[in-house]
Amino acid sequence: MAGIAPQPGIMEIDLYQGGASKVDGVEDVVKLSSNENPFGPSPDAQAAFRASASALHRYPPTDHSGLRLSIAEVHGLDAERIICGVGSDEIIAFLCQAYVGAGDEVIHTEHGFAMYRISTLAAGGTPVEVREAERKTDVDAILNAVTERTRLVFIANPNNPTGTLISDSEVARLAEGLPDHVLLVLDGAYVEFVDGHDGGAALVDSRENVVMTRTFSKLYGLGGLRIGWGYGPRTVIDVLNRIRGPFNLSETQLATAEAAIRDRQYAVWCRNENSRLRNWLAAELEGMGIPSDESHANFILARFADAEKAQAADATLKSHGLIVRNVAGYGLPQALRITIGDEAACRRVAAVLRDFMGEQG
Ligand SMILES: *Cc1c(COP(=O)(O)O)cnc(C)c1O
């Protein structure tokens, strides 16, 4: 069997580490490690999910027109330039598969999302990591890293796991500064948490080299169902549609996502609750001597004095049934990423950390 080998790059992929959800011997566990919506999906989305059960023997539609039209209406976009996928992860994979080959480079930032690297390697390309400036995307550092082999640049805005946001004018400067052969991908997984932010849609509309990805996994509370979408120039969307499986999304996914995005009242309520609780928790932590950057997402990146202290805080939280994300793998060993839970969860996190910091003296 020695002759059977995968394509170059595949064996360099480390398996994606999902957020943990169990602690042995502890009841009343709260999972705050995967940036999930603590309130779950909209009741309308749950009803649509159940209603889809009777038609499971039917193949789903291939063009996703119902969902694309709903997204277009809600966000004021051109439905013809929307593509839907199995999470935004699939849109990221399509982009790499379509535009990246052996020897090509893909830029992502220092603390960027793991899927950029994974999908780049899966396509045979070379991931290029660019440093951030104090946990913020650094446009000049990215522009300096571009070579003639660069094909894609991924930035998440707001970024994960940092929660930081760069301005529209900085994003526009990045798009403007890239050479013709480079496509800029704006990952807007958390943009729904920023009131009034278009995720870069206007920039997509005004340029030929910008694509935006979005997801139903975060604000809409549908991470378990796997639905995302992308918005880009007609030429790019046409390319991606050629490699998209015709039945990549089930009727259940399509109908549930459509109901979720149509329930504006619930989405706005979730966004407001997230902002209120995030601001409260950040201020509480700050008061205990645990700083964080201003977060624009549904998590806080809590910074401790050093890696040892972060690990001790993680262990203490865990022993109290609070599972947060250790982000050492993202180059942030002195920090913990804490998803904003419901009010009771946020209060528990604050209480446990207050005791922890007190004991540390
Ligand atoms: C959660 C997340 C996504 C969303 O992934 P899905 O495949 O849509 O669930 C994309 N990008 C970033 C940065 C994320 O944190």
Coordinates of C-alpha atoms and ligand atoms in Angstrom, one line a residue:
M1 CA 0.0 0.0 0.0
A2 CA 3.1 2.3 0.2
G3 CA 2.2 3.7 -3.2
I4 CA -1.1 5.1 -2.0
A5 CA -0.5 8.6 -0.7
P6 CA -2.7 11.7 -0.3
Q7 CA -2.1 14.9 -2.2
P8 CA 0.8 17.1 -0.9
G9 CA -0.2 19.2 2.1
I10 CA -3.0 17.0 3.4
M11 CA -0.9 15.4 6.1
E12 CA 0.1 18.9 7.3
I13 CA -3.4 19.5 8.4
D14 CA -4.0 19.2 12.1
L15 CA -7.5 18.1 13.0
Y16 CA -9.8 20.9 14.0
Q17 CA -10.3 21.2 17.7
G18 CA -14.0 21.9 18.5
G19 CA -15.1 23.4 21.8
A20 CA -15.5 20.9 24.7
S21 CA -19.0 20.3 26.1
K22 CA -18.5 18.0 29.1
V23 CA -16.7 18.0 32.5
D24 CA -16.4 14.7 34.2
G25 CA -18.1 14.6 37.6
V26 CA -19.6 18.1 37.2
E27 CA -23.3 18.7 36.7
D28 CA -24.9 21.9 35.4
V29 CA -22.2 22.4 32.8
V30 CA -22.4 25.5 30.6
K31 CA -20.6 25.4 27.3
L32 CA -19.1 28.8 26.5
S33 CA -16.4 27.5 24.2
S34 CA -17.9 27.6 20.7
N35 CA -19.6 31.0 20.4
E36 CA -23.0 29.5 20.2
N37 CA -26.2 31.5 20.8
P38 CA -27.2 30.7 24.4
F39 CA -30.9 31.3 23.6
G40 CA -31.0 28.8 20.7
P41 CA -32.7 29.3 17.4
S42 CA -35.8 31.4 16.8
P43 CA -39.1 29.6 17.5
D44 CA -40.0 30.2 13.9
A45 CA -36.9 28.4 12.8
Q46 CA -37.6 25.5 15.1
A47 CA -41.2 25.2 13.6
A48 CA -39.8 25.2 10.1
F49 CA -37.3 22.5 11.0
R50 CA -40.1 20.3 12.4
A51 CA -42.4 21.0 9.4
S52 CA -39.6 19.8 7.0
A53 CA -39.8 16.3 8.4
S54 CA -42.7 15.1 6.2
A55 CA -40.9 15.9 3.0
L56 CA -37.6 14.2 3.7
H57 CA -38.1 11.7 0.9
R58 CA -37.8 14.5 -1.6
Y59 CA -34.5 15.8 -3.0
P60 CA -34.0 19.5 -2.1
P61 CA -34.0 22.3 -4.7
T62 CA -30.5 22.9 -6.2
D63 CA -30.6 26.6 -6.7
H64 CA -31.5 27.7 -3.1
S65 CA -33.6 30.5 -4.6
G66 CA -36.0 30.8 -1.6
L67 CA -33.2 31.3 0.9
R68 CA -31.1 33.5 -1.4
L69 CA -34.1 35.8 -2.0
S70 CA -34.8 36.0 1.8
I71 CA -31.1 36.9 2.5
A72 CA -31.2 39.4 -0.4
E73 CA -34.4 41.0 0.9
V74 CA -33.2 41.3 4.5
H75 CA -29.8 42.6 3.7
G76 CA -30.6 44.6 0.5
L77 CA -28.4 42.4 -1.7
D78 CA -28.5 41.0 -5.3
A79 CA -29.8 37.4 -4.9
E80 CA -28.0 36.4 -8.1
R81 CA -24.7 36.9 -6.4
I82 CA -25.4 34.9 -3.2
I83 CA -24.2 31.3 -2.8
C84 CA -25.3 29.1 0.1
G85 CA -23.2 26.4 1.7
V86 CA -22.8 23.9 4.5
G87 CA -21.7 26.5 7.0
S88 CA -19.5 29.3 5.8
D89 CA -16.8 26.7 6.2
E90 CA -17.9 25.3 2.9
I91 CA -17.8 28.7 1.2
I92 CA -14.2 29.0 2.5
A93 CA -13.4 25.6 1.1
F94 CA -14.9 26.4 -2.3
L95 CA -12.8 29.6 -2.5
C96 CA -9.6 27.7 -1.8
Q97 CA -10.6 24.8 -4.1
A98 CA -11.4 27.2 -6.9
Y99 CA -8.6 29.7 -6.7
V100 CA -5.7 27.9 -5.0
G101 CA -3.3 25.3 -6.2
A102 CA 0.2 23.9 -5.6
G103 CA 2.6 26.7 -4.9
D104 CA -0.1 29.4 -4.4
E105 CA -0.1 31.4 -1.2
V106 CA -3.1 32.3 1.0
I107 CA -2.7 35.0 3.6
H108 CA -4.5 34.9 7.0
T109 CA -3.7 36.9 10.1
E110 CA -1.8 35.7 13.2
H111 CA -4.8 34.7 15.3
G112 CA -7.0 33.9 12.3
F113 CA -9.7 31.2 12.1
A114 CA -8.2 27.7 11.7
M115 CA -10.3 26.8 8.6
Y116 CA -8.3 29.3 6.4
R117 CA -5.2 27.2 7.0
I118 CA -7.0 23.9 6.8
S119 CA -8.8 24.7 3.5
T120 CA -5.6 26.2 2.0
L121 CA -3.6 23.0 2.7
A122 CA -6.4 20.8 1.5
A123 CA -6.2 22.6 -1.9
G124 CA -2.4 22.1 -2.0
G125 CA -1.6 25.8 -1.3
T126 CA 0.7 27.4 1.2
P127 CA -0.8 29.3 4.2
V128 CA 1.0 32.5 5.0
E129 CA 0.5 33.9 8.5
V130 CA 0.7 37.7 8.9
R131 CA 1.2 39.3 12.3
E132 CA -1.5 41.4 13.9
A133 CA -1.0 44.7 15.6
E134 CA -2.0 44.3 19.3
R135 CA -4.6 41.6 18.3
K136 CA -6.0 43.8 15.5
T137 CA -5.8 43.1 11.7
D138 CA -2.8 45.1 10.3
V139 CA -3.6 46.2 6.8
D140 CA 0.0 47.3 6.0
A141 CA 1.4 44.0 7.3
I142 CA -0.9 42.1 5.0
L143 CA -0.1 44.3 2.0
N144 CA 3.6 43.8 2.6
A145 CA 3.2 40.0 2.7
V146 CA 1.5 39.8 -0.8
T147 CA 3.6 38.2 -3.5
E148 CA 2.9 37.2 -7.1
R149 CA 1.9 33.8 -5.7
T150 CA -0.8 35.2 -3.4
R151 CA -4.3 34.2 -4.4
L152 CA -6.5 34.9 -1.4
V153 CA -6.4 37.1 1.7
F154 CA -8.8 36.0 4.5
I155 CA -9.7 38.4 7.3
A156 CA -12.5 38.0 9.8
N157 CA -14.0 41.3 10.9
P158 CA -14.9 41.2 13.8
N159 CA -12.0 38.8 14.3
N160 CA -12.1 35.5 16.1
P161 CA -10.7 34.8 18.8
T162 CA -9.9 38.5 19.4
G163 CA -13.3 40.1 18.9
T164 CA -11.6 43.2 17.4
L165 CA -13.0 45.1 14.5
I166 CA -11.2 47.3 11.9
S167 CA -12.9 50.2 10.3
D168 CA -14.6 50.2 6.9
S169 CA -12.0 52.6 5.6
E170 CA -9.2 50.2 6.6
V171 CA -10.9 47.3 4.9
A172 CA -11.4 49.5 1.8
R173 CA -7.7 50.4 1.9
L174 CA -6.8 46.8 2.0
A175 CA -9.1 45.9 -1.0
E176 CA -7.7 48.9 -3.0
G177 CA -4.1 48.0 -2.2
L178 CA -4.2 44.4 -3.4
P179 CA -2.9 43.6 -6.8
D180 CA -5.3 42.4 -9.5
H181 CA -4.6 38.7 -9.0
V182 CA -5.7 38.6 -5.3
L183 CA -9.2 38.1 -4.0
L184 CA -10.0 39.5 -0.5
V185 CA -12.3 37.4 1.6
L186 CA -14.2 39.2 4.4
D187 CA -15.4 36.6 6.9
G188 CA -18.4 38.1 8.5
A189 CA -19.3 35.3 10.9
Y190 CA -19.7 37.8 13.7
V191 CA -20.9 40.9 11.8
E192 CA -24.5 40.3 12.8
F193 CA -23.5 41.3 16.3
V194 CA -22.5 44.8 15.1
D195 CA -25.6 46.8 14.8
G196 CA -25.9 48.4 11.3
H197 CA -22.7 46.9 9.9
D198 CA -23.0 45.5 6.3
G199 CA -20.1 43.1 6.6
G200 CA -18.5 44.7 3.6
A201 CA -21.5 44.2 1.2
A202 CA -21.1 47.7 -0.2
L203 CA -17.4 47.1 -0.9
V204 CA -18.3 43.8 -2.6
D205 CA -20.8 45.8 -4.8
S206 CA -18.3 48.4 -5.7
R207 CA -15.3 46.2 -6.5
E208 CA -14.3 43.1 -8.4
N209 CA -11.9 41.6 -5.9
V210 CA -13.9 41.3 -2.7
V211 CA -16.1 38.4 -1.4
M212 CA -18.0 38.2 1.9
T213 CA -18.9 35.1 3.9
R214 CA -21.6 34.9 6.5
T215 CA -23.2 32.2 8.7
F216 CA -26.3 31.1 10.4
S217 CA -24.2 29.5 13.1
K218 CA -23.7 32.4 15.5
L219 CA -26.4 35.1 15.9
Y220 CA -29.1 32.8 14.4
G221 CA -28.2 29.9 16.8
L222 CA -28.0 27.3 14.0
G223 CA -24.4 26.0 14.3
G224 CA -25.8 22.5 14.6
L225 CA -27.5 22.6 11.3
R226 CA -24.6 23.9 9.2
I227 CA -25.7 26.8 6.9
G228 CA -23.7 29.7 5.6
W229 CA -23.5 31.9 2.6
G230 CA -21.3 34.0 0.5
Y231 CA -21.8 37.2 -1.5
G232 CA -19.4 38.3 -4.3
P233 CA -18.9 39.5 -7.8
R234 CA -20.9 37.6 -10.4
T235 CA -17.8 36.1 -11.9
V236 CA -16.7 34.7 -8.6
I237 CA -20.1 33.3 -7.6
D238 CA -20.3 31.7 -11.1
V239 CA -17.0 29.9 -10.4
L240 CA -18.0 28.7 -7.0
N241 CA -21.4 27.4 -8.2
R242 CA -19.5 25.1 -10.6
I243 CA -17.9 23.2 -7.8
R244 CA -20.8 23.3 -5.4
G245 CA -22.6 20.0 -5.0
P246 CA -26.1 20.4 -6.4
F247 CA -27.7 19.1 -3.2
N248 CA -25.2 20.5 -0.7
L249 CA -28.1 21.8 1.5
S250 CA -31.1 19.9 2.5
E251 CA -34.6 21.2 2.5
T252 CA -34.5 21.2 6.3
Q253 CA -31.5 23.5 6.2
L254 CA -32.9 25.8 3.6
A255 CA -36.4 26.1 5.3
T256 CA -34.9 26.6 8.8
A257 CA -32.5 29.2 7.7
E258 CA -35.2 31.1 5.8
A259 CA -37.4 31.2 8.8
A260 CA -34.5 32.2 11.0
I261 CA -33.5 35.2 8.9
R262 CA -37.1 36.3 8.5
D263 CA -37.6 36.5 12.2
R264 CA -36.0 40.0 12.6
Q265 CA -37.5 40.6 16.0
Y266 CA -35.8 37.6 17.5
A267 CA -32.5 38.4 15.8
V268 CA -32.5 41.9 17.1
W269 CA -33.4 40.8 20.6
C270 CA -30.5 38.3 20.6
R271 CA -28.1 41.0 19.4
N272 CA -29.2 43.4 22.1
E273 CA -29.0 40.8 24.8
N274 CA -25.5 39.8 23.6
S275 CA -24.3 43.5 23.7
R276 CA -25.8 44.1 27.1
L277 CA -24.3 41.0 28.7
R278 CA -21.0 41.3 26.9
N279 CA -20.5 44.9 28.1
W280 CA -21.5 43.9 31.6
L281 CA -19.1 41.0 31.7
A282 CA -16.2 42.9 30.2
A283 CA -16.6 45.7 32.8
E284 CA -16.8 43.1 35.6
L285 CA -13.6 41.4 34.4
E286 CA -11.8 44.7 33.9
G287 CA -12.7 45.6 37.5
M288 CA -11.0 42.4 38.7
G289 CA -7.8 43.0 36.8
I290 CA -8.7 40.9 33.7
P291 CA -8.5 43.2 30.7
S292 CA -9.9 42.5 27.2
D293 CA -10.0 44.3 23.9
E294 CA -13.4 45.9 23.1
S295 CA -15.3 43.0 21.6
H296 CA -17.7 43.4 18.7
A297 CA -18.7 39.7 18.7
N298 CA -20.4 37.3 21.1
F299 CA -17.3 36.5 23.1
I300 CA -14.6 38.2 25.2
L301 CA -10.9 37.4 24.9
A302 CA -9.9 37.7 28.6
R303 CA -6.3 38.3 29.1
F304 CA -4.4 37.1 32.2
A305 CA -0.9 37.9 33.4
D306 CA 0.7 34.9 31.8
A307 CA -0.1 31.5 30.3
E308 CA 0.1 29.8 33.7
K309 CA -2.5 32.0 35.2
A310 CA -4.8 31.6 32.2
Q311 CA -4.5 27.8 32.5
A312 CA -5.3 28.0 36.2
A313 CA -8.3 30.2 35.5
D314 CA -9.4 27.7 32.9
A315 CA -9.1 24.8 35.3
T316 CA -11.0 26.7 38.0
L317 CA -13.8 27.6 35.6
K318 CA -14.0 24.0 34.5
S319 CA -14.2 22.7 38.0
H320 CA -17.3 24.9 38.4
G321 CA -18.9 23.6 35.2
L322 CA -17.9 26.6 33.0
I323 CA -16.2 25.5 29.8
V324 CA -14.4 28.3 28.0
R325 CA -12.0 28.2 25.1
N326 CA -8.3 27.8 25.6
V327 CA -6.8 29.7 22.7
A328 CA -3.1 28.7 23.1
G329 CA -3.5 27.0 19.7
Y330 CA -4.3 30.4 18.2
G331 CA -1.1 31.8 19.6
L332 CA -2.8 33.3 22.7
P333 CA -1.6 31.2 25.6
Q334 CA -2.2 33.9 28.2
A335 CA -5.9 34.4 27.2
L336 CA -9.2 32.6 27.4
R337 CA -12.0 33.1 25.0
I338 CA -15.3 33.3 26.8
T339 CA -18.6 33.1 24.9
I340 CA -21.3 35.3 26.1
G341 CA -23.9 33.0 27.7
D342 CA -27.3 34.0 29.2
E343 CA -27.4 36.2 32.2
A344 CA -27.1 33.4 34.7
A345 CA -24.0 32.0 32.9
C346 CA -22.3 35.4 32.7
R347 CA -22.9 35.9 36.5
R348 CA -21.4 32.5 37.2
V349 CA -18.3 33.3 35.2
A350 CA -17.9 36.6 37.0
A351 CA -18.4 35.1 40.4
V352 CA -15.9 32.2 39.8
L353 CA -13.3 34.6 38.3
R354 CA -13.7 37.1 41.2
D355 CA -12.9 34.3 43.7
F356 CA -10.0 33.1 41.5
M357 CA -8.4 36.5 41.3
G358 CA -8.9 37.1 45.0
E359 CA -7.1 33.9 45.8
Q360 CA -4.3 34.9 43.4
G361 CA -3.8 38.0 45.6
Ligands
LIG1 C1 -17.8 30.3 13.6 C2 -17.0 30.9 12.6 C3 -17.4 30.7 11.2 C4 -18.6 30.0 10.9 O1 -18.4 28.7 10.5 P1 -19.7 27.9 10.0 O2 -19.1 26.9 9.1 O3 -20.6 28.9 9.3 O4 -20.4 27.3 11.2 C5 -16.6 31.3 10.2 N1 -15.6 32.1 10.5 C6 -15.2 32.3 11.8 C7 -14.1 33.2 12.0 C8 -15.9 31.7 12.8 O5 -15.5 32.0 14.1

